[in-house]
Short mmCIF file of C-alpha atoms in Angstrom, two decimals:
data_model
loop_
_atom_site.label_atom_id
_atom_site.label_comp_id
_atom_site.label_asym_id
_atom_site.label_seq_id
_atom_site.Cartn_x
_atom_site.Cartn_y
_atom_site.Cartn_z
CA MET A 1 -7.13 0.05 9.47
CA SER A 2 -5.88 0.44 5.84
CA GLU A 3 -3.30 3.20 4.67
CA ILE A 4 -4.98 6.68 5.04
CA ARG A 5 -5.01 8.87 1.53
CA ILE A 6 -4.97 12.15 1.46
CA VAL A 7 -7.15 13.69 -1.22
CA ARG A 8 -8.52 17.31 -1.47
CA ASN A 9 -11.85 16.91 -2.40
CA GLU A 10 -12.65 19.99 -4.78
CA ALA A 11 -16.68 19.58 -4.93
CA GLY A 12 -16.90 19.42 -1.76
CA ASN A 13 -14.05 22.00 -0.52
CA CYS A 14 -12.44 19.57 1.80
CA ILE A 15 -10.09 17.13 2.19
CA ASN A 16 -10.83 13.30 3.08
CA PHE A 17 -8.71 10.52 4.20
CA TYR A 18 -9.75 7.78 3.08
CA GLY A 19 -9.20 5.09 5.10
CA ALA A 20 -9.62 6.62 8.14
CA SER A 21 -12.48 6.65 10.45
CA ASN A 22 -13.32 10.22 10.45
CA PRO A 23 -12.56 10.88 6.51
CA THR A 24 -13.72 14.63 5.69
CA TYR A 25 -12.59 17.99 7.32
CA TRP A 26 -13.59 21.06 5.57
CA ASN A 27 -10.97 23.21 3.94
CA ALA A 28 -9.39 25.66 5.87
CA CYS A 29 -9.24 23.67 9.36
CA LEU A 30 -6.51 21.62 9.55
CA SER A 31 -2.74 21.31 9.45
CA GLY A 32 0.05 18.76 9.90
CA GLU A 33 3.15 18.54 11.43
CA VAL A 34 5.85 16.23 12.56
CA ASP A 35 5.40 15.09 16.21
CA THR A 36 8.66 16.84 18.07
CA ASP A 37 9.09 13.46 20.70
CA LYS A 38 8.16 10.61 17.41
CA PRO A 39 9.93 12.26 14.46
CA ASP A 40 8.46 9.59 12.25
CA THR A 41 5.03 10.12 12.93
CA ILE A 42 2.87 13.30 12.36
CA ASN A 43 -0.27 14.86 14.16
CA VAL A 44 -2.94 16.89 12.22
CA ILE A 45 -4.32 19.23 14.42
CA ASN A 46 -7.64 20.88 14.02
CA ASP A 47 -6.83 23.95 13.80
CA ILE A 48 -10.42 25.73 14.62
CA ILE A 49 -10.82 24.37 18.36
CA THR A 50 -7.43 24.46 19.32
CA ALA A 51 -7.79 28.53 18.62
CA GLN A 52 -11.11 28.20 20.37
CA THR A 53 -9.96 26.27 23.47
CA GLY A 54 -6.08 27.27 23.31
CA VAL A 55 -5.26 23.42 23.90
CA THR A 56 -4.46 21.32 20.79
CA GLN A 57 -6.71 19.49 19.27
CA TYR A 58 -5.95 16.56 17.42
CA GLU A 59 -7.40 14.52 14.60
CA PHE A 60 -4.76 12.21 14.48
CA TYR A 61 -2.22 11.71 16.51
CA ARG A 62 1.52 9.97 16.48
CA ILE A 63 0.67 8.25 13.34
CA PRO A 64 3.69 6.96 11.25
CA TYR A 65 4.12 8.93 8.12
CA THR A 66 4.23 6.37 6.07
CA ASP A 67 0.63 4.87 6.60
CA PHE A 68 -0.22 7.78 4.82
CA THR A 69 -0.04 8.36 0.87
CA ASP A 70 -0.88 11.25 -1.37
CA ALA A 71 -3.95 11.41 -3.80
CA ASP A 72 -2.64 8.95 -6.13
CA GLY A 73 -1.26 6.46 -3.24
CA ASN A 74 2.29 7.41 -3.96
CA SER A 75 4.18 7.50 -0.54
CA PHE A 76 5.75 10.21 1.12
CA ASN A 77 9.58 10.47 1.71
CA THR A 78 9.80 12.09 4.91
CA ALA A 79 7.24 12.80 7.76
CA GLN A 80 7.63 16.48 7.06
CA GLU A 81 6.81 16.02 3.47
CA ALA A 82 3.66 14.28 4.77
CA ALA A 83 2.89 16.91 6.92
CA ASP A 84 3.05 19.52 4.58
CA TYR A 85 0.78 17.72 2.20
CA ILE A 86 -1.89 17.61 4.72
CA THR A 87 -1.19 21.07 5.17
CA GLU A 88 -0.73 22.32 2.00
CA LYS A 89 -4.17 20.51 1.09
CA ALA A 90 -6.27 21.24 3.62
CA ASN A 91 -5.57 25.03 3.09
CA VAL A 92 -6.71 25.80 -0.28
CA ILE A 93 -7.81 29.39 -1.73
CA GLY A 94 -9.81 29.15 -4.51
CA LEU A 95 -9.45 26.17 -7.29
CA SER A 96 -6.68 23.64 -6.44
CA GLY A 97 -6.63 22.48 -9.99
CA GLU A 98 -6.91 18.94 -8.87
CA GLY A 99 -10.75 18.63 -9.90
CA ILE A 100 -13.59 16.65 -9.26
CA ASP A 101 -13.48 12.86 -8.84
CA LEU A 102 -15.43 11.03 -11.36
CA THR A 103 -14.66 7.85 -10.40
CA GLY A 104 -17.81 5.64 -11.03
CA GLU A 105 -19.92 8.61 -12.52
CA THR A 106 -21.61 8.96 -16.07
CA VAL A 107 -21.33 12.18 -17.78
CA CYS A 108 -22.90 13.32 -21.00
CA PHE A 109 -21.54 16.57 -22.92
CA SER A 110 -22.99 18.43 -24.99
CA LEU A 111 -23.40 22.22 -26.81
CA ASP A 112 -25.59 24.98 -26.42
CA ALA A 113 -27.74 26.21 -29.45
CA THR A 114 -24.99 28.13 -30.50
CA SER A 115 -22.21 26.17 -30.15
CA THR A 116 -20.95 28.76 -27.53
CA SER A 117 -20.75 26.84 -24.53
CA ILE A 118 -19.98 23.48 -23.48
CA MET A 119 -22.70 21.36 -21.14
CA LEU A 120 -22.24 18.66 -18.65
CA ASP A 121 -25.36 17.02 -17.48
CA ASN A 122 -23.82 17.49 -13.93
CA GLY A 123 -24.37 20.90 -14.01
CA TYR A 124 -21.09 22.41 -14.87
CA ALA A 125 -20.70 24.54 -17.90
CA PHE A 126 -17.26 25.83 -20.00
CA GLY A 127 -16.70 27.82 -23.01
CA VAL A 128 -15.82 26.30 -26.51
CA ASN A 129 -12.65 25.60 -26.68
CA THR A 130 -11.73 26.56 -22.89
CA ILE A 131 -11.44 22.56 -21.84
CA LYS A 132 -9.51 20.23 -23.15
CA ALA A 133 -10.02 16.03 -22.51
CA ILE A 134 -7.02 14.05 -22.20
CA PRO A 135 -6.04 10.70 -21.43
CA ASN A 136 -5.12 9.88 -18.29
CA ALA A 137 -2.27 6.35 -17.48
CA ASP A 138 -4.82 5.24 -15.97
CA GLY A 139 -7.18 4.77 -18.27
CA THR A 140 -9.49 7.42 -17.20
CA ILE A 141 -10.22 10.58 -18.99
CA HIS A 142 -9.24 14.03 -17.47
CA ILE A 143 -10.41 17.42 -18.20
CA VAL A 144 -8.41 20.08 -18.52
CA SER A 145 -8.29 23.83 -18.66
CA ASN A 146 -7.24 24.01 -22.62
CA ASP A 147 -4.56 26.28 -21.36
CA GLY A 148 -1.64 24.92 -22.74
CA ALA A 149 -0.27 23.64 -19.88
CA ASP A 150 -2.64 21.24 -18.59
CA ASN A 151 -2.07 21.47 -15.24
CA ILE A 152 -5.46 23.38 -13.65
CA THR A 153 -7.89 19.95 -13.63
CA HIS A 154 -11.42 20.20 -14.09
CA PHE A 155 -12.80 16.68 -13.41
CA HIS A 156 -10.49 13.58 -13.63
CA HIS A 157 -11.11 9.86 -13.64
CA LEU A 158 -13.89 10.03 -15.81
CA ASP A 159 -14.71 6.32 -17.11
CA ALA A 160 -14.47 6.32 -20.84
CA GLY A 161 -17.35 3.89 -20.66
CA ASN A 162 -19.31 6.03 -18.82
CA THR A 163 -19.22 9.35 -21.22
CA CYS A 164 -21.70 10.24 -23.72
CA ILE A 165 -21.90 12.63 -26.41
CA ASN A 166 -25.89 14.56 -27.10
CA GLY A 167 -27.29 11.86 -24.95
CA VAL A 168 -25.22 8.57 -27.17
CA THR A 169 -22.56 6.80 -25.10
CA VAL A 170 -19.53 7.30 -27.20
CA GLY A 171 -17.63 4.46 -28.74
CA GLY A 172 -14.59 3.41 -29.33
CA GLY A 173 -11.42 2.97 -26.90
CA LEU A 174 -9.82 5.69 -24.64
CA ASN A 175 -8.64 8.09 -27.56
CA ASP A 176 -11.34 7.54 -29.32
CA VAL A 177 -13.36 9.03 -26.85
CA VAL A 178 -10.86 11.28 -26.25
CA ASN A 179 -10.92 12.21 -29.61
CA SER A 180 -14.50 12.72 -29.84
CA LEU A 181 -14.71 15.20 -26.63
CA ASN A 182 -12.36 17.61 -28.11
CA GLU A 183 -13.97 17.55 -31.56
CA LEU A 184 -17.37 18.53 -29.36
CA PHE A 185 -15.27 21.12 -27.06
CA THR A 186 -13.59 22.80 -29.74
CA VAL A 187 -16.93 22.23 -32.15
CA GLY A 188 -14.98 20.57 -34.76
CA ALA A 189 -15.56 19.80 -38.17
CA PHE A 190 -18.13 16.86 -37.05
CA GLU A 191 -20.16 19.02 -35.17
CA SER A 192 -23.16 20.61 -36.07
CA VAL A 193 -22.30 24.43 -36.65
CA VAL A 194 -25.08 26.92 -36.07
CA ILE A 195 -24.76 30.31 -37.72
CA SER A 196 -28.13 31.94 -37.08
CA ASP A 197 -26.49 35.32 -37.01
CA PRO A 198 -24.98 36.15 -40.23
CA TYR A 199 -23.09 39.33 -38.37
CA SER A 200 -21.77 36.83 -35.69
CA THR A 201 -18.23 35.34 -35.48
CA MET A 202 -18.17 31.27 -35.99
CA VAL A 203 -14.65 29.79 -35.48
CA ALA A 204 -14.67 25.86 -36.04
CA ASP A 205 -11.07 24.28 -36.03
CA VAL A 206 -7.92 23.90 -34.05
CA ALA A 207 -4.78 22.68 -34.76
CA GLY A 208 -6.11 22.97 -38.98
CA VAL A 209 -3.59 24.29 -41.77
CA ASP A 210 -3.93 27.83 -42.44
CA ILE A 211 -3.32 28.54 -45.90
CA VAL A 212 -0.87 31.06 -46.07
CA SER A 213 -0.68 31.53 -49.63
CA PRO A 214 -3.95 31.91 -51.39
CA THR A 215 -4.80 31.68 -55.06
CA TYR A 216 -7.23 34.57 -56.20
CA VAL A 217 -7.92 33.21 -60.11
CA GLY A 218 -10.29 35.19 -62.78
CA GLY A 219 -10.85 38.47 -63.84
CA ASN A 220 -11.20 41.66 -61.54
CA SER A 221 -9.85 39.41 -58.22
CA ILE A 222 -9.28 41.58 -55.36
CA ASP A 223 -7.79 41.80 -51.87
CA PRO A 224 -9.69 44.26 -50.12
CA VAL A 225 -8.95 43.84 -46.27
CA GLY A 226 -6.16 41.30 -46.01
CA ALA A 227 -4.77 37.76 -46.87
CA ASP A 228 -8.16 35.86 -45.41
CA VAL A 229 -10.36 37.98 -47.69
CA PHE A 230 -11.30 38.17 -51.36
CA GLY A 231 -13.43 40.24 -53.30
CA SER A 232 -14.20 41.53 -56.69
CA SER A 233 -13.84 45.08 -58.84
CA ALA A 234 -16.70 44.04 -60.87
CA SER A 235 -20.10 42.25 -60.63
CA GLY A 236 -20.27 38.74 -63.40
CA ASN A 237 -16.58 38.13 -62.91
CA LEU A 238 -15.69 34.41 -62.95
CA ASN A 239 -13.00 33.95 -60.13
CA GLY A 240 -12.62 32.62 -57.10
CA TYR A 241 -10.38 32.23 -54.28
CA LEU A 242 -8.33 28.78 -54.57
CA SER A 243 -7.01 27.03 -51.82
CA THR A 244 -3.64 24.97 -53.06
CA GLU A 245 -4.53 22.21 -50.28
CA ILE A 246 -5.75 19.41 -51.06
CA ILE A 247 -7.98 16.46 -49.43
CA ASP A 248 -7.20 13.60 -50.24
CA GLN A 249 -6.97 11.65 -46.57
CA ALA A 250 -10.29 10.51 -44.84
CA GLY A 251 -10.94 12.91 -42.41
CA GLU A 252 -9.52 15.95 -43.53
CA TYR A 253 -11.57 18.68 -43.63
CA PHE A 254 -11.79 22.53 -44.34
CA THR A 255 -12.88 24.74 -41.75
CA PHE A 256 -13.66 28.63 -42.09
CA ASP A 257 -13.03 31.76 -40.18
CA ILE A 258 -15.87 34.57 -41.63
CA ARG A 259 -15.35 37.82 -40.15
CA VAL A 260 -17.87 40.16 -41.91
CA GLU A 261 -20.85 40.32 -43.31
CA GLY A 262 -21.33 39.30 -46.88
CA THR A 263 -23.04 36.76 -49.49
CA ILE A 264 -20.41 33.88 -49.24
CA GLY A 265 -20.15 30.73 -51.52
CA MET A 266 -18.04 27.67 -51.06
CA GLY A 267 -17.49 24.36 -52.18
CA LEU A 268 -15.02 22.02 -53.43
CA VAL A 269 -13.12 21.99 -56.86
CA HIS A 270 -11.79 18.71 -58.29
CA SER A 271 -7.78 18.23 -57.68
CA GLN A 272 -6.12 17.74 -60.89
CA ASP A 273 -5.89 13.81 -60.20
CA SER A 274 -9.52 13.30 -59.53
CA TYR A 275 -10.19 15.36 -62.68
CA ASP A 276 -7.80 13.02 -64.63
CA ASN A 277 -8.80 9.97 -63.13
CA GLY A 278 -12.61 10.97 -64.02
CA TYR A 279 -13.90 11.38 -60.81
CA TYR A 280 -16.58 13.38 -62.09
CA SER A 281 -19.96 13.49 -63.71
CA GLY A 282 -21.30 15.93 -65.90
CA ASN A 283 -19.85 18.57 -68.20
CA ALA A 284 -15.96 17.56 -68.29
CA THR A 285 -14.88 21.48 -69.03
CA TYR A 286 -17.03 22.77 -65.89
CA ALA A 287 -14.96 20.05 -63.53
CA ASN A 288 -12.07 20.92 -65.16
CA PRO A 289 -9.57 22.52 -62.36
CA ASP A 290 -7.93 24.50 -64.74
CA ASN A 291 -10.92 26.12 -65.65
CA PHE A 292 -11.62 27.22 -62.43
CA GLY A 293 -11.92 31.31 -62.61
CA THR A 294 -11.72 31.35 -66.05
CA TYR A 295 -14.60 29.26 -67.38
CA ASN A 296 -17.74 29.87 -66.16
CA SER A 297 -16.97 28.92 -62.70
CA GLN A 298 -20.12 28.01 -61.16
CA HIS A 299 -20.08 25.14 -63.29
CA ALA A 300 -16.38 23.91 -62.23
CA GLY A 301 -17.49 23.03 -59.18
CA PHE A 302 -17.73 25.79 -56.31
CA MET B 1 -0.68 -13.23 60.25
CA SER B 2 -3.93 -14.82 60.14
CA TYR B 3 -6.13 -12.54 58.76
CA LYS B 4 -9.49 -13.48 57.38
CA LYS B 5 -8.71 -17.14 56.76
CA GLU B 6 -12.42 -17.44 57.59
CA GLN B 7 -13.61 -15.57 54.48
CA GLN B 8 -14.09 -17.21 51.61
CA SER B 9 -13.83 -14.37 48.77
CA GLY B 10 -11.11 -12.39 48.00
CA TYR B 11 -8.60 -10.37 45.83
CA SER B 12 -5.10 -9.26 44.57
CA ARG B 13 -3.96 -5.95 42.86
CA THR B 14 -0.93 -6.05 40.37
CA ASN B 15 0.66 -2.86 38.71
CA ALA B 16 3.35 -5.01 37.27
CA PHE B 17 2.69 -4.67 33.61
CA SER B 18 5.47 -5.11 31.48
CA ALA B 19 5.01 -2.27 29.44
CA ARG B 20 6.26 0.22 31.89
CA PRO B 21 9.14 2.15 30.87
CA ALA B 22 11.91 0.73 33.66
CA SER B 23 13.70 4.39 32.09
CA ASN B 24 11.33 6.22 33.45
CA SER B 25 10.49 4.34 37.07
CA TYR B 26 7.98 2.76 35.26
CA GLU B 27 5.54 5.57 35.02
CA TYR B 28 4.45 6.69 31.35
CA SER B 29 5.84 9.90 29.78
CA GLU B 30 5.02 11.84 26.56
CA GLN B 31 8.63 10.53 25.29
CA VAL B 32 9.26 8.30 22.80
CA GLY B 33 9.75 4.84 24.12
CA GLU B 34 7.87 5.52 27.20
CA ASP B 35 4.54 6.27 25.96
CA GLY B 36 3.16 3.18 26.17
CA VAL B 37 2.33 0.08 23.82
CA GLU B 38 1.60 0.53 20.20
CA TYR B 39 -1.25 -0.48 18.57
CA THR B 40 -0.28 -0.11 15.01
CA ALA B 41 -2.05 -0.23 11.80
CA GLY B 42 -1.03 -3.11 11.17
CA ASP B 43 -2.45 -4.53 14.25
CA VAL B 44 -5.71 -3.32 13.09
CA ALA B 45 -5.62 -4.61 9.32
CA ALA B 46 -4.75 -8.28 11.60
CA GLY B 47 -7.91 -8.01 13.80
CA THR B 48 -5.59 -8.14 16.56
CA PHE B 49 -6.07 -8.81 20.25
CA LYS B 50 -3.05 -7.52 21.93
CA VAL B 51 -2.08 -9.44 24.81
CA LEU B 52 -0.26 -7.38 27.91
CA SER B 53 2.57 -8.73 29.59
CA LEU B 54 3.69 -8.97 33.50
CA SER B 55 6.91 -8.75 34.41
CA ASN B 56 8.80 -9.73 38.07
CA ASP B 57 10.91 -6.61 37.86
CA VAL B 58 7.97 -4.49 37.68
CA HIS B 59 5.80 -6.35 40.22
CA LEU B 60 9.16 -6.15 42.63
CA ALA B 61 9.45 -1.87 41.83
CA MET B 62 5.89 -1.28 41.68
CA ASP B 63 4.01 -3.76 44.10
CA ASN B 64 5.15 -2.54 47.44
CA PRO B 65 2.62 -1.52 50.38
CA TYR B 66 2.47 2.16 50.88
CA TRP B 67 0.46 2.04 54.11
CA SER B 68 1.98 1.10 57.63
CA THR B 69 -1.32 -0.16 59.35
CA PRO B 70 -1.88 -3.36 58.61
CA ASP B 71 1.62 -4.47 58.55
CA VAL B 72 1.71 -6.85 55.60
CA SER B 73 5.56 -6.96 54.97
CA GLY B 74 5.68 -10.67 56.92
CA LEU B 75 3.43 -11.56 53.93
CA PRO B 76 4.64 -13.43 50.62
CA ASN B 77 5.18 -10.58 47.99
CA VAL B 78 2.56 -11.45 45.68
CA GLY B 79 0.69 -8.40 44.85
CA LEU B 80 0.50 -4.61 45.93
CA PHE B 81 -1.52 -6.32 48.91
CA ASN B 82 1.55 -9.00 49.51
CA GLY B 83 -1.11 -11.56 49.71
CA TYR B 84 -3.21 -9.94 52.33
CA ALA B 85 -6.77 -10.58 51.26
CA LEU B 86 -6.25 -13.43 49.11
CA PRO B 87 -9.12 -16.11 49.17
CA ASN B 88 -9.13 -19.22 51.02
CA ASP B 89 -6.10 -21.95 50.16
CA THR B 90 -5.07 -19.33 47.73
CA VAL B 91 -1.27 -18.21 47.67
CA SER B 92 -1.07 -16.09 44.14
CA LEU B 93 -3.77 -14.69 41.88
CA PHE B 94 -0.63 -14.05 39.84
CA ASP B 95 3.00 -15.67 38.65
CA TYR B 96 4.95 -12.50 36.94
CA THR B 97 8.04 -15.45 35.90
CA TYR B 98 5.87 -17.52 33.65
CA ASP B 99 7.35 -17.29 30.15
CA PHE B 100 4.66 -18.46 27.36
CA ASP B 101 7.79 -19.20 24.73
CA THR B 102 9.91 -21.02 27.27
CA GLU B 103 6.57 -23.61 28.18
CA TYR B 104 5.45 -23.13 24.58
CA PRO B 105 8.84 -23.45 22.66
CA GLY B 106 7.88 -23.22 18.70
CA SER B 107 4.48 -22.38 19.61
CA SER B 108 2.40 -20.11 16.58
CA GLY B 109 -1.02 -18.43 16.38
CA THR B 110 -2.31 -18.86 20.30
CA GLY B 111 -1.96 -14.84 20.97
CA PHE B 112 0.22 -15.86 23.80
CA GLU B 113 3.72 -15.76 22.13
CA ALA B 114 6.49 -13.45 23.81
CA SER B 115 3.96 -13.23 26.58
CA THR B 116 5.39 -13.08 29.99
CA GLY B 117 3.44 -13.67 33.37
CA ARG B 118 -0.34 -14.56 33.53
CA ILE B 119 -3.42 -14.16 36.08
CA LYS B 120 -2.74 -17.66 38.05
CA LEU B 121 -6.35 -19.57 38.80
CA ASN B 122 -4.44 -22.76 39.70
CA ASP B 123 -5.53 -22.35 43.44
CA LEU B 124 -9.20 -21.84 42.69
CA GLN B 125 -12.04 -23.89 42.80
CA TYR B 126 -15.17 -25.30 41.13
CA GLY B 127 -17.69 -22.86 41.03
CA ASP B 128 -15.56 -19.45 41.68
CA GLN B 129 -16.36 -16.49 39.62
CA LEU B 130 -12.87 -14.48 38.00
CA ARG B 131 -13.47 -10.86 38.11
CA VAL B 132 -10.65 -8.71 36.91
CA ARG B 133 -10.75 -4.96 37.01
CA PHE B 134 -8.88 -4.29 34.29
CA ASP B 135 -7.45 -0.44 34.42
CA PHE B 136 -5.59 1.35 31.48
CA ASN B 137 -4.99 4.46 29.57
CA ILE B 138 -6.05 5.05 25.68
CA ILE B 139 -4.88 7.62 23.74
CA PRO B 140 -6.77 7.81 20.70
CA GLN B 141 -4.78 7.72 17.52
CA VAL B 142 -8.03 8.68 15.40
CA SER B 143 -11.27 10.15 15.77
CA ASN B 144 -13.58 7.27 16.30
CA THR B 145 -12.14 4.65 17.29
CA THR B 146 -13.52 1.50 18.98
CA VAL B 147 -11.55 -0.12 21.61
CA GLU B 148 -12.30 -3.97 22.75
CA PRO B 149 -10.83 -4.61 26.64
CA ALA B 150 -10.57 -8.42 27.25
CA LEU B 151 -9.10 -11.13 28.44
CA TRP B 152 -7.49 -13.49 26.37
CA TYR B 153 -7.78 -16.85 27.81
CA SER B 154 -6.29 -20.61 26.91
CA ASN B 155 -8.38 -23.64 28.24
CA ARG B 156 -5.49 -26.49 29.10
CA ASP B 157 -5.92 -30.04 29.85
CA ILE B 158 -4.09 -31.42 32.75
CA ASN B 159 -1.49 -31.82 30.76
CA ASP B 160 -1.18 -27.98 29.91
CA ASN B 161 -2.17 -28.58 26.43
CA ILE B 162 -4.04 -25.65 25.20
CA THR B 163 -7.91 -27.11 23.94
CA PHE B 164 -9.34 -23.87 23.61
CA THR B 165 -8.06 -20.01 22.94
CA PHE B 166 -10.80 -17.15 22.80
CA PRO B 167 -11.11 -13.90 24.24
CA LEU B 168 -13.32 -12.70 27.05
CA THR B 169 -14.42 -9.45 25.96
CA THR B 170 -16.37 -6.63 27.83
CA SER B 171 -18.27 -3.94 26.54
CA PRO B 172 -16.31 -1.58 23.85
CA ILE B 173 -15.34 1.68 24.39
CA PHE B 174 -16.27 4.41 21.71
CA PHE B 175 -14.08 7.61 21.58
CA GLY B 176 -15.11 10.11 19.41
CA THR B 177 -14.59 13.30 17.56
CA GLY B 178 -12.33 15.31 19.63
CA THR B 179 -10.58 12.95 22.23
CA VAL B 180 -7.44 12.39 19.91
CA GLY B 181 -4.29 12.67 21.42
CA ASN B 182 -5.98 12.60 25.09
CA THR B 183 -5.28 10.19 27.54
CA TYR B 184 -8.54 8.40 29.15
CA LEU B 185 -8.24 6.41 32.20
CA ASN B 186 -10.54 3.25 31.66
CA ARG B 187 -11.62 0.74 34.65
CA VAL B 188 -13.69 -2.40 33.00
CA GLU B 189 -14.12 -5.26 34.85
CA ILE B 190 -14.07 -8.53 32.94
CA SER B 191 -15.50 -11.81 34.25
CA ALA B 192 -15.14 -15.87 33.89
CA TRP B 193 -16.62 -18.35 35.54
CA ILE B 194 -14.10 -21.42 36.97
CA ILE B 195 -16.08 -24.62 36.41
CA SER B 196 -13.51 -27.05 35.22
CA ASP B 197 -9.83 -28.18 35.37
CA GLU B 198 -9.64 -26.92 32.14
CA ASP B 199 -10.49 -23.40 33.25
CA ILE B 200 -8.18 -24.01 36.95
CA ASN B 201 -5.36 -24.83 34.88
CA ALA B 202 -6.12 -21.83 32.54
CA LEU B 203 -3.94 -18.87 30.42
CA THR B 204 -5.08 -15.68 30.66
CA LEU B 205 -3.86 -12.07 30.33
CA PRO B 206 -5.47 -8.92 29.80
CA ALA B 207 -5.71 -7.75 25.92
CA ILE B 208 -7.08 -5.18 23.33
CA LYS B 209 -8.38 -4.99 20.28
CA SER B 210 -8.94 -1.55 18.56
CA ASP B 211 -10.50 -0.31 15.17
CA ASN B 212 -7.92 2.03 14.88
CA PRO B 213 -4.24 2.73 16.18
CA VAL B 214 -4.28 3.57 19.65
CA ILE B 215 -1.85 3.54 22.16
CA ILE B 216 -1.80 1.47 25.17
CA GLN B 217 -0.82 1.94 28.77
CA PRO B 218 -1.57 -0.73 31.09
CA LEU B 219 -1.74 0.25 34.64
CA GLY B 220 -2.90 -2.45 36.91
CA LEU B 221 -5.27 -5.41 37.69
CA MET B 222 -7.48 -6.38 40.63
CA ALA B 223 -7.98 -9.66 40.13
CA THR B 224 -11.20 -10.52 42.53
CA ILE B 225 -12.68 -13.99 43.40
CA ILE B 226 -16.55 -14.46 44.43
CA ARG B 227 -17.29 -17.77 45.88
#
């Protein structure tokens, strides 16, 4: 008998004693105790049979606490610590936060048609932005609740090489796969964003840069309902909402939080450097960012 | 007393296992140090046949006839029956004072290291059959445990050189769910032929192997010689 590793099995709602000849017991059936005569050993008691018969029924008897490890293979410092760990892991109400072990499993992730749900091909599904992939020190991926604390694990020990998105194996190393998963989980810019209903809300970014100082350019521009919305008081005006942020690095992108109905146009305007370096085609006057909102804006790039 | 000298077969009995705790009148109890021999996870990993020694002190304390008729008090104290039922020309079937490490200083790897006592076969004859009933308690410590009782057996040539060492096993015993922490008495019988000088000069003691930790409480041996 090798060491006995104690693991709460979320999927099976049971506790596993890896390395033991009887490795599986249902949740809420066992408890651990320190043996009174041999305090460096522990007993594991079957509480159900003990309650039925009135006679203590052991599942492990006088086993040195040093023969056990926790789920991660860490030794216990005392017999009491080991006994308490067994009692805790064998009596879990609701989710324990330890998640399902995906060791050796291949899992494919995808979004539903409206990009509001993340679907796993093992049958689980989560809302977008509710889960997060994080790299584990052992080189595998853990999928945790995206609550900021990262302490509720839905799945663990997913091999990066066994991960696919939309049916395609994700390339690159551990962090590449993690980034790709999080891109999917947050419906990032490289994911397909579906707007099938102009009344619906679309949120397509996390951790981006909020444009807090928008610039309204052109005549008759107004701010009807707040900083996020721009409008015009007259038809046929040359005006626009010009971001002060510049895309000048590979991978940067803009996202848009559309909250009201309307006809919305959006596009890119040359930066002054881009314009000055001649990175435009067509009419130089229309491409000049200085002319945005003041000189036939439709031809100035938006 | 000259009883049964016409009889060929015979037997002897001893309760002289050294594991019996002197601190508790040689009886096992639940208390620490008195509950028997621990077959540990390390033994499991090593696949050890744990050899169980005999002790002359325990023999003197435990092998005492509790009856008065027949009176065996005048016979040599070589077992519980004082040699009353031994086969012809056999002085004793047990040697309680044999010390392996003294006989084989520096030995390693035989399995007998640090053992004392032995089942003594030196008075036997070619063609005898040895049958040993090995009485022991087992306390399983983990469900689904298989225990293999055996005689740990080393053939020796006439110069006491060990030639072959092996376990003479009997049927394994399985302890399933619901057995952990309980005490189970086992009385298994193990047989061996005595057909050569190397058998007559063999060393043997009972031994136990297990695939999980168990607590062993060796109780007694009944060695029968069938002719």
